[in-house]
Amino acid sequence: MIIMRQQLLALVLPIILFYLGYFHHIVRTKQNHRPLQHGDDASWSLCRNDLNSQVDCTLSMNTCYQAPEPFDFLHECCSDCKPMVDHSPDPLVAMTWGSNVNESLLQVYRVFEPVQVQVEVDALNGNSEDQCRVDLTRQGSSNKEVMSIWAKQNCTIRIDWGVERAAWLELISHAQNMSSSDEDGDDLFQMEAAISEFNRPYPGKTMPLQRYGNHTYRLETNQNLYEGVRYTWLYISFPSSPTPESSEEQDVDLLHHQQQRQSRRMKRTKKNHQQEPDELIEVVSSISLVARVKPINYTGLFASSNSDLTKAWYTGAYGVRLNMDQDNFNSILIERGDRVAIQGDGHPTIDAALVAFSPYQLVSDVLNQTDSGNHPVVDQQIMAYPLYWALSAIHYYMASGDQDTFDRLIPDIAKILDARIQDYLQPDLDIGWFGWDDRVGNGWCFHARNDRCPREAHLAFAGLVAMVCKDFYESLHLANQQFLAQKYLGLYHHLGQQLVQVPEWPSKFGVHAAANAINSGFASSSDIESWMNTVLNDAVTICSFSQFNQYWILQALGNAGYMEHALASIQLCWSAPMELDNGCFWEQSSPDWKKFMKDGDVAPTMPSYCHPWSSGVTAWLSHVLGGIRPMQPGYKRYIAAPYLSQTYPSVAATINTPNGPISVNATLREMKVGGTWSYSAVLESPTHGYFGIPKSIVSSSNLPVARVNTIQLNGKAATLLSATSVMKSENFFSLRGGHGENNNSHGMGISGLSDKFQYIPIQQKGSVSLVATYLPTNSANRQGTEPQLSRYPPFPEPSYPASIVGVDRSSGGDGLYEYGRDGYVLIGCRNNNNNNATDHESSDVSKLPSYIRNATVLQHGYPGWIEPPREFVDIEDAAHINKETLLPECMPGKRSLGRVGVDGIGGEQPDLNGILIHIEVAEQQGPPLQVSLYFVAKTKSDKFAIQVMDLETLNDIVQTTAVDDYEGGVWWTVQYDKSMRLRLSNMQGLHLSGIGFSRTNRGANRNYYHKK
């Protein structure tokens, strides 16, 4: 009976699904693609009035902003010609500009309505909230909610604008005797402002406002005006209101701002003797952000049955859009000195831009600007960056079909690649930088600074060289440059022969090296299987510290045919910025941070919160999950092979091409009867190509649950081709192959066809409908075939070889007798100059046990490895110091305290924003080894994160945790029997005072170790 039902369904379902799919496609098209018409007055007026409104300033000049703007307000646009996207952070995701708009000229719009306003008053003055208030009133025909601020004593207003923008702050104040600068004047009160990406003022971004006209004020933090802005602060102060006295118990950054403002107030108070007002006065009549945007439309679309993946696509796209300048892509949104076009950073940015916005002219301009094969560019000393530029040039050619530009760039690509082929796998190669992850060097690693990137970085770099060589010869073949194509094909095979002969292949390859080995095409199926049983199937090791590097790990999982792992890795490795912020992807992040951070918090290392180099996931989702890839430059021939599975049953994607958009909308449904599955898809394309349908439906654990039975194209039996047949018919067969064949690839390249798919030639333009049926496999009917699922299936549940065994906030300095009973290092606590030591004249006191070979405290960054300066705490002058926190054994006959660390947010040297501790274990026999770190906070707000790694592999061995609330001292203890690196990453203040060593029987003193 079951077999008869399956046969009946196989006959009837294709016909039903064809009409259902066609009808669904027609409805979706009509709803989502209303054309933009200049005559659509309602929509065009929305663009003009809703987003540009100054609250009818022509009717009421009191609300008219008078500062000149660098760009025109939004024009030639429609704000509702496309639907809003729920999972997009972009407030202008539905905005459409007409064909007459000049995309090279930026536009601006004004934002009036925040999502949250917080008022703080000076507690030392006995103020209450009724001495400073914020009113929100709707004004004008646009019914905008306008914010006004009333005050009579010192207060701080923090405004959360909801989403990060490329913006600056402006306000209107009609108050008399208001000062906004350092100029002397007869002022009643002073006002300063600050901006930030996170919920604390960004270091160096607090300053007086500049006045324009009679009543407009603007915060100008740099000559280009814009910053990455989600939060703003207004500091309103009156000369007669005292600032709280200096104390290390206060927040360092807040205290600095207060002292600056108090100094300016005191200067004015000496000149005039204004008294505080008796009643509240309106100090601000209107406040707003002015945000800039490139007038470029979303030409790509994406939607998945998994909302996290949809959000990832739009988050990446928004980060790229915010960093579009008039003629380039900037590398970062906040201004910190590196806001320029950088060739290596730009590769994931360009890939994402091509699928989301198709800005061909802009990409061409950027490629010319950052071509280190032709002229010097920023960061070209990083050996990987010119190679990433070469990949960008190749991907631009495949997307745009711009033959002239590619022909012009071929010599420069060859020059860059030839240099790296010449010194391939040389052990002393000075690659300079390969990523922020400790496993590839923790950033800079120049030989000139007595630094060196680790072997994992060199192996990953070698895989990158081979990958570029492969993509180059493939693109040369398509450009009809057959002589050069054959040259680089031969060189490519020579590189592969060298790579697979290194002694580390494959068992000693870490996640970065394994990923690039797969992407290079040289990994055999057995090599891939070995990595998928180890480093690439571990939720602890799979995430690189930066999503820049994660882009290639993601590609490798797809290229290896492990799509369930690839999609799970997105939800794991890109998750922190999506859950902890509303805007872009960050420069660096870890999924562990979600355990101790909340929305808007300052992250460890203070990374950029809008870094488009982390946006490569957007391109991958369109090309691999959506399945739309060019087979010929400019998509003259294409592949559309959307990936569907039991876990990810639907996807829709659109990529614009020079000939028009290619769109796919595919859905998988499990039928209630017989365990059968139905597959339906609608494809729209302006050219001919191939559509791929998976041979099997898999579960979240990569087990097949159903196999394809019938496939129909437009209601008729489809012609089916294998991946090999497609390669032969397109004359691509000679492009495949490396050290060993992996025919399960589902990736981004030309040779990314998979034997797990069947391909249908699409010989017509326009819309086609495809349907298929799947019958259950035997394994789908067996009980117990699915392994127990983890939080990130198919990755196993995270497990760690070490453990955090104590966080003790009770013992203070006396804890040294317990946690350092076998030995210790006391940081900077010995005064070398008879109680007159400066920070650099204090020294450590070290007493190492026999089982510890060495213990060092270092910093690492652009200057290389350095020993951070120690600070001796002068007990006689520091009355605020809690005497219980002082350490014994420092000074003969008395207790003292030293420390090393970072004050406040960012510190004086952001590139050295943290502390590294290396513990080298001499012997591993005996009871479990415990390493305890002792911290004493400088301020109540001090907070930092601790990451612990195995010193050999530099893989995490415990979950990263945060430490705060430690003014009274805290002993933090980890248990691990091997050498380790402990990374202390600053958040809001980090101060280390000691390291203790002990061996103990497992479980001993359990209650003591877990004191809180």
mmCIF file of N, CA, C and O in Angstrom, residues 719-782:
data_model
loop_
_atom_site.group_PDB
_atom_site.id
_atom_site.type_symbol
_atom_site.label_atom_id
_atom_site.label_comp_id
_atom_site.label_asym_id
_atom_site.label_seq_id
_atom_site.Cartn_x
_atom_site.Cartn_y
_atom_site.Cartn_z
ATOM 1 N N THR A 719 15.831 16.660 -18.816
ATOM 2 C CA THR A 719 17.105 16.094 -19.233
ATOM 3 C C THR A 719 18.106 16.285 -18.104
ATOM 4 O O THR A 719 18.295 17.404 -17.614
ATOM 5 N N LEU A 720 18.754 15.193 -17.695
ATOM 6 C CA LEU A 720 19.628 15.241 -16.531
ATOM 7 C C LEU A 720 21.079 15.004 -16.936
ATOM 8 O O LEU A 720 21.375 14.121 -17.749
ATOM 9 N N LEU A 721 21.973 15.811 -16.376
ATOM 10 C CA LEU A 721 23.397 15.685 -16.633
ATOM 11 C C LEU A 721 24.144 15.575 -15.314
ATOM 12 O O LEU A 721 23.746 16.166 -14.309
ATOM 13 N N SER A 722 25.240 14.842 -15.329
ATOM 14 C CA SER A 722 26.102 14.783 -14.159
ATOM 15 C C SER A 722 27.024 16.000 -14.149
ATOM 16 O O SER A 722 27.146 16.724 -15.148
ATOM 17 N N ALA A 723 27.699 16.217 -13.018
ATOM 18 C CA ALA A 723 28.656 17.322 -12.943
ATOM 19 C C ALA A 723 29.757 17.160 -13.975
ATOM 20 O O ALA A 723 30.169 18.130 -14.635
ATOM 21 N N THR A 724 30.216 15.933 -14.161
ATOM 22 C CA THR A 724 31.272 15.688 -15.142
ATOM 23 C C THR A 724 30.791 15.999 -16.559
ATOM 24 O O THR A 724 31.519 16.598 -17.364
ATOM 25 N N SER A 725 29.552 15.639 -16.867
ATOM 26 C CA SER A 725 29.021 15.918 -18.203
ATOM 27 C C SER A 725 28.911 17.410 -18.460
ATOM 28 O O SER A 725 29.184 17.887 -19.565
ATOM 29 N N VAL A 726 28.514 18.158 -17.447
ATOM 30 C CA VAL A 726 28.433 19.607 -17.606
ATOM 31 C C VAL A 726 29.819 20.183 -17.863
ATOM 32 O O VAL A 726 29.995 21.035 -18.746
ATOM 33 N N MET A 727 30.805 19.739 -17.107
ATOM 34 C CA MET A 727 32.162 20.246 -17.292
ATOM 35 C C MET A 727 32.670 19.942 -18.690
ATOM 36 O O MET A 727 33.308 20.783 -19.332
ATOM 37 N N LYS A 728 32.362 18.751 -19.178
ATOM 38 C CA LYS A 728 32.794 18.393 -20.531
ATOM 39 C C LYS A 728 32.082 19.241 -21.576
ATOM 40 O O LYS A 728 32.703 19.759 -22.513
ATOM 41 N N SER A 729 30.770 19.400 -21.419
ATOM 42 C CA SER A 729 30.010 20.133 -22.435
ATOM 43 C C SER A 729 30.400 21.598 -22.492
ATOM 44 O O SER A 729 30.293 22.240 -23.532
ATOM 45 N N GLU A 730 30.877 22.144 -21.367
ATOM 46 C CA GLU A 730 31.300 23.541 -21.331
ATOM 47 C C GLU A 730 32.814 23.697 -21.510
ATOM 48 O O GLU A 730 33.345 24.792 -21.343
ATOM 49 N N ASN A 731 33.482 22.604 -21.846
ATOM 50 C CA ASN A 731 34.929 22.620 -22.048
ATOM 51 C C ASN A 731 35.677 23.056 -20.794
ATOM 52 O O ASN A 731 36.675 23.765 -20.852
ATOM 53 N N PHE A 732 35.160 22.635 -19.628
ATOM 54 C CA PHE A 732 35.805 22.960 -18.374
ATOM 55 C C PHE A 732 36.479 21.746 -17.749
ATOM 56 O O PHE A 732 37.093 21.863 -16.695
ATOM 57 N N PHE A 733 36.365 20.580 -18.378
ATOM 58 C CA PHE A 733 36.794 19.362 -17.699
ATOM 59 C C PHE A 733 38.283 19.409 -17.354
ATOM 60 O O PHE A 733 38.709 18.945 -16.307
ATOM 61 N N SER A 734 39.080 20.041 -18.219
ATOM 62 C CA SER A 734 40.517 20.092 -17.972
ATOM 63 C C SER A 734 40.873 20.958 -16.774
ATOM 64 O O SER A 734 41.988 20.924 -16.269
ATOM 65 N N LEU A 735 39.912 21.765 -16.272
ATOM 66 C CA LEU A 735 40.192 22.652 -15.150
ATOM 67 C C LEU A 735 40.120 21.935 -13.816
ATOM 68 O O LEU A 735 40.574 22.456 -12.809
ATOM 69 N N ARG A 736 39.531 20.763 -13.781
ATOM 70 C CA ARG A 736 39.342 20.089 -12.496
ATOM 71 C C ARG A 736 40.587 19.303 -12.124
ATOM 72 O O ARG A 736 41.354 18.874 -12.954
ATOM 73 N N GLY A 737 40.737 19.125 -10.849
ATOM 74 C CA GLY A 737 41.777 18.198 -10.402
ATOM 75 C C GLY A 737 42.895 18.874 -9.655
ATOM 76 O O GLY A 737 43.314 19.966 -9.963
ATOM 77 N N GLY A 738 43.386 18.192 -8.657
ATOM 78 C CA GLY A 738 44.533 18.631 -7.893
ATOM 79 C C GLY A 738 45.260 17.392 -7.438
ATOM 80 O O GLY A 738 45.438 16.444 -8.189
ATOM 81 N N HIS A 739 45.654 17.381 -6.176
ATOM 82 C CA HIS A 739 46.307 16.200 -5.613
ATOM 83 C C HIS A 739 45.351 15.008 -5.632
ATOM 84 O O HIS A 739 45.739 13.885 -5.935
ATOM 85 N N GLY A 740 44.100 15.257 -5.325
ATOM 86 C CA GLY A 740 43.114 14.190 -5.336
ATOM 87 C C GLY A 740 41.747 14.768 -5.591
ATOM 88 O O GLY A 740 41.447 15.891 -5.188
ATOM 89 N N GLU A 741 40.903 14.052 -6.296
ATOM 90 C CA GLU A 741 39.589 14.583 -6.650
ATOM 91 C C GLU A 741 38.658 14.627 -5.444
ATOM 92 O O GLU A 741 38.633 13.723 -4.624
ATOM 93 N N ASN A 742 37.932 15.730 -5.341
ATOM 94 C CA ASN A 742 36.828 15.836 -4.396
ATOM 95 C C ASN A 742 35.617 16.259 -5.195
ATOM 96 O O ASN A 742 35.453 17.430 -5.528
ATOM 97 N N ASN A 743 34.781 15.322 -5.560
ATOM 98 C CA ASN A 743 33.651 15.601 -6.433
ATOM 99 C C ASN A 743 32.377 15.939 -5.669
ATOM 100 O O ASN A 743 31.305 15.972 -6.245
ATOM 101 N N ASN A 744 32.521 16.165 -4.353
ATOM 102 C CA ASN A 744 31.352 16.521 -3.553
ATOM 103 C C ASN A 744 31.241 18.027 -3.336
ATOM 104 O O ASN A 744 30.419 18.487 -2.572
ATOM 105 N N SER A 745 32.108 18.791 -4.006
ATOM 106 C CA SER A 745 32.145 20.230 -3.796
ATOM 107 C C SER A 745 30.813 20.888 -4.114
ATOM 108 O O SER A 745 30.151 20.552 -5.088
ATOM 109 N N HIS A 746 30.423 21.817 -3.246
ATOM 110 C CA HIS A 746 29.296 22.700 -3.536
ATOM 111 C C HIS A 746 29.776 24.093 -3.170
ATOM 112 O O HIS A 746 29.494 24.611 -2.106
ATOM 113 N N GLY A 747 30.576 24.679 -4.071
ATOM 114 C CA GLY A 747 31.279 25.902 -3.725
ATOM 115 C C GLY A 747 31.041 27.035 -4.678
ATOM 116 O O GLY A 747 30.073 27.062 -5.432
ATOM 117 N N MET A 748 31.969 28.013 -4.629
ATOM 118 C CA MET A 748 31.775 29.267 -5.337
ATOM 119 C C MET A 748 32.470 29.311 -6.688
ATOM 120 O O MET A 748 32.199 30.179 -7.489
ATOM 121 N N GLY A 749 33.419 28.432 -6.947
ATOM 122 C CA GLY A 749 34.216 28.541 -8.158
ATOM 123 C C GLY A 749 33.608 27.840 -9.351
ATOM 124 O O GLY A 749 32.580 27.169 -9.285
ATOM 125 N N ILE A 750 34.299 27.984 -10.484
ATOM 126 C CA ILE A 750 33.866 27.338 -11.723
ATOM 127 C C ILE A 750 33.844 25.828 -11.544
ATOM 128 O O ILE A 750 32.942 25.132 -12.003
ATOM 129 N N SER A 751 34.855 25.336 -10.852
ATOM 130 C CA SER A 751 34.951 23.890 -10.654
ATOM 131 C C SER A 751 34.201 23.444 -9.412
ATOM 132 O O SER A 751 34.496 22.414 -8.832
ATOM 133 N N GLY A 752 33.211 24.216 -8.979
ATOM 134 C CA GLY A 752 32.464 23.903 -7.776
ATOM 135 C C GLY A 752 31.232 23.067 -8.021
ATOM 136 O O GLY A 752 30.323 23.053 -7.195
ATOM 137 N N LEU A 753 31.149 22.397 -9.158
ATOM 138 C CA LEU A 753 30.037 21.490 -9.398
ATOM 139 C C LEU A 753 30.175 20.252 -8.520
ATOM 140 O O LEU A 753 31.274 19.817 -8.210
ATOM 141 N N SER A 754 29.059 19.690 -8.146
ATOM 142 C CA SER A 754 29.074 18.600 -7.180
ATOM 143 C C SER A 754 28.409 17.361 -7.753
ATOM 144 O O SER A 754 27.355 17.440 -8.406
ATOM 145 N N ASP A 755 29.002 16.211 -7.495
ATOM 146 C CA ASP A 755 28.395 14.949 -7.877
ATOM 147 C C ASP A 755 27.197 14.602 -7.004
ATOM 148 O O ASP A 755 26.522 13.600 -7.242
ATOM 149 N N LYS A 756 26.940 15.426 -5.987
ATOM 150 C CA LYS A 756 25.742 15.247 -5.174
ATOM 151 C C LYS A 756 24.509 15.880 -5.828
ATOM 152 O O LYS A 756 23.418 15.785 -5.297
ATOM 153 N N PHE A 757 24.708 16.542 -6.979
ATOM 154 C CA PHE A 757 23.615 17.198 -7.700
ATOM 155 C C PHE A 757 23.459 16.598 -9.089
ATOM 156 O O PHE A 757 24.415 16.072 -9.665
ATOM 157 N N GLN A 758 22.250 16.700 -9.611
ATOM 158 C CA GLN A 758 21.992 16.463 -11.028
ATOM 159 C C GLN A 758 21.657 17.803 -11.667
ATOM 160 O O GLN A 758 20.983 18.643 -11.063
ATOM 161 N N TYR A 759 22.116 17.988 -12.901
ATOM 162 C CA TYR A 759 22.008 19.298 -13.543
ATOM 163 C C TYR A 759 21.112 19.221 -14.770
ATOM 164 O O TYR A 759 21.208 18.287 -15.581
ATOM 165 N N ILE A 760 20.255 20.225 -14.888
ATOM 166 C CA ILE A 760 19.277 20.289 -15.968
ATOM 167 C C ILE A 760 19.631 21.461 -16.873
ATOM 168 O O ILE A 760 19.708 22.611 -16.405
ATOM 169 N N PRO A 761 19.870 21.242 -18.147
ATOM 170 C CA PRO A 761 20.137 22.370 -19.052
ATOM 171 C C PRO A 761 18.895 23.264 -19.158
ATOM 172 O O PRO A 761 17.782 22.771 -19.362
ATOM 173 N N ILE A 762 19.087 24.568 -18.998
ATOM 174 C CA ILE A 762 18.007 25.556 -19.154
ATOM 175 C C ILE A 762 18.274 26.291 -20.458
ATOM 176 O O ILE A 762 19.169 27.126 -20.556
ATOM 177 N N GLN A 763 17.492 25.937 -21.462
ATOM 178 C CA GLN A 763 17.728 26.451 -22.809
ATOM 179 C C GLN A 763 16.808 27.605 -23.174
ATOM 180 O O GLN A 763 16.793 28.018 -24.325
ATOM 181 N N GLN A 764 16.061 28.112 -22.208
ATOM 182 C CA GLN A 764 15.164 29.222 -22.503
ATOM 183 C C GLN A 764 15.370 30.345 -21.499
ATOM 184 O O GLN A 764 15.814 30.136 -20.373
ATOM 185 N N LYS A 765 15.087 31.552 -21.932
ATOM 186 C CA LYS A 765 15.164 32.706 -21.063
ATOM 187 C C LYS A 765 13.812 32.900 -20.368
ATOM 188 O O LYS A 765 12.807 32.348 -20.783
ATOM 189 N N GLY A 766 13.820 33.720 -19.325
ATOM 190 C CA GLY A 766 12.573 33.984 -18.634
ATOM 191 C C GLY A 766 12.366 33.039 -17.472
ATOM 192 O O GLY A 766 13.307 32.638 -16.785
ATOM 193 N N SER A 767 11.117 32.652 -17.260
ATOM 194 C CA SER A 767 10.747 31.884 -16.076
ATOM 195 C C SER A 767 10.524 30.418 -16.421
ATOM 196 O O SER A 767 9.890 30.097 -17.427
ATOM 197 N N VAL A 768 11.069 29.545 -15.574
ATOM 198 C CA VAL A 768 10.820 28.110 -15.697
ATOM 199 C C VAL A 768 10.469 27.565 -14.320
ATOM 200 O O VAL A 768 10.819 28.140 -13.299
ATOM 201 N N SER A 769 9.774 26.443 -14.300
ATOM 202 C CA SER A 769 9.370 25.812 -13.047
ATOM 203 C C SER A 769 9.899 24.397 -13.016
ATOM 204 O O SER A 769 9.844 23.675 -14.023
ATOM 205 N N LEU A 770 10.442 24.007 -11.870
ATOM 206 C CA LEU A 770 10.988 22.672 -11.699
ATOM 207 C C LEU A 770 10.352 22.031 -10.479
ATOM 208 O O LEU A 770 10.158 22.677 -9.447
ATOM 209 N N VAL A 771 10.040 20.759 -10.602
ATOM 210 C CA VAL A 771 9.504 20.011 -9.476
ATOM 211 C C VAL A 771 10.181 18.650 -9.434
ATOM 212 O O VAL A 771 10.626 18.120 -10.462
ATOM 213 N N ALA A 772 10.291 18.108 -8.250
ATOM 214 C CA ALA A 772 10.896 16.785 -8.073
ATOM 215 C C ALA A 772 10.235 16.108 -6.892
ATOM 216 O O ALA A 772 9.668 16.755 -6.006
ATOM 217 N N THR A 773 10.295 14.789 -6.894
ATOM 218 C CA THR A 773 9.816 14.012 -5.753
ATOM 219 C C THR A 773 10.954 13.161 -5.220
ATOM 220 O O THR A 773 11.850 12.745 -5.969
ATOM 221 N N TYR A 774 10.916 12.907 -3.926
ATOM 222 C CA TYR A 774 11.943 12.128 -3.247
ATOM 223 C C TYR A 774 11.264 11.026 -2.442
ATOM 224 O O TYR A 774 10.236 11.254 -1.795
ATOM 225 N N LEU A 775 11.856 9.839 -2.481
ATOM 226 C CA LEU A 775 11.364 8.703 -1.707
ATOM 227 C C LEU A 775 12.283 8.462 -0.515
ATOM 228 O O LEU A 775 13.497 8.673 -0.611
ATOM 229 N N PRO A 776 11.733 8.044 0.604
ATOM 230 C CA PRO A 776 12.555 7.872 1.812
ATOM 231 C C PRO A 776 13.589 6.768 1.629
ATOM 232 O O PRO A 776 13.358 5.771 0.936
ATOM 233 N N THR A 777 14.724 6.959 2.264
ATOM 234 C CA THR A 777 15.769 5.933 2.270
ATOM 235 C C THR A 777 15.483 4.936 3.381
ATOM 236 O O THR A 777 14.686 5.187 4.285
ATOM 237 N N ASN A 778 16.164 3.816 3.322
ATOM 238 C CA ASN A 778 15.999 2.818 4.376
ATOM 239 C C ASN A 778 16.435 3.370 5.732
ATOM 240 O O ASN A 778 15.821 3.087 6.760
ATOM 241 N N SER A 779 17.507 4.182 5.721
ATOM 242 C CA SER A 779 18.003 4.712 7.000
ATOM 243 C C SER A 779 16.994 5.647 7.633
ATOM 244 O O SER A 779 16.948 5.790 8.857
ATOM 245 N N ALA A 780 16.142 6.282 6.808
ATOM 246 C CA ALA A 780 15.149 7.202 7.366
ATOM 247 C C ALA A 780 14.089 6.454 8.153
ATOM 248 O O ALA A 780 13.423 7.032 9.016
ATOM 249 N N ASN A 781 13.902 5.142 7.863
ATOM 250 C CA ASN A 781 12.874 4.371 8.548
ATOM 251 C C ASN A 781 13.404 3.621 9.765
ATOM 252 O O ASN A 781 12.653 2.980 10.477
ATOM 253 N N ARG A 782 14.740 3.674 9.960
ATOM 254 C CA ARG A 782 15.323 2.968 11.087
ATOM 255 C C ARG A 782 15.371 3.872 12.303
ATOM 256 O O ARG A 782 15.662 5.071 12.214
#
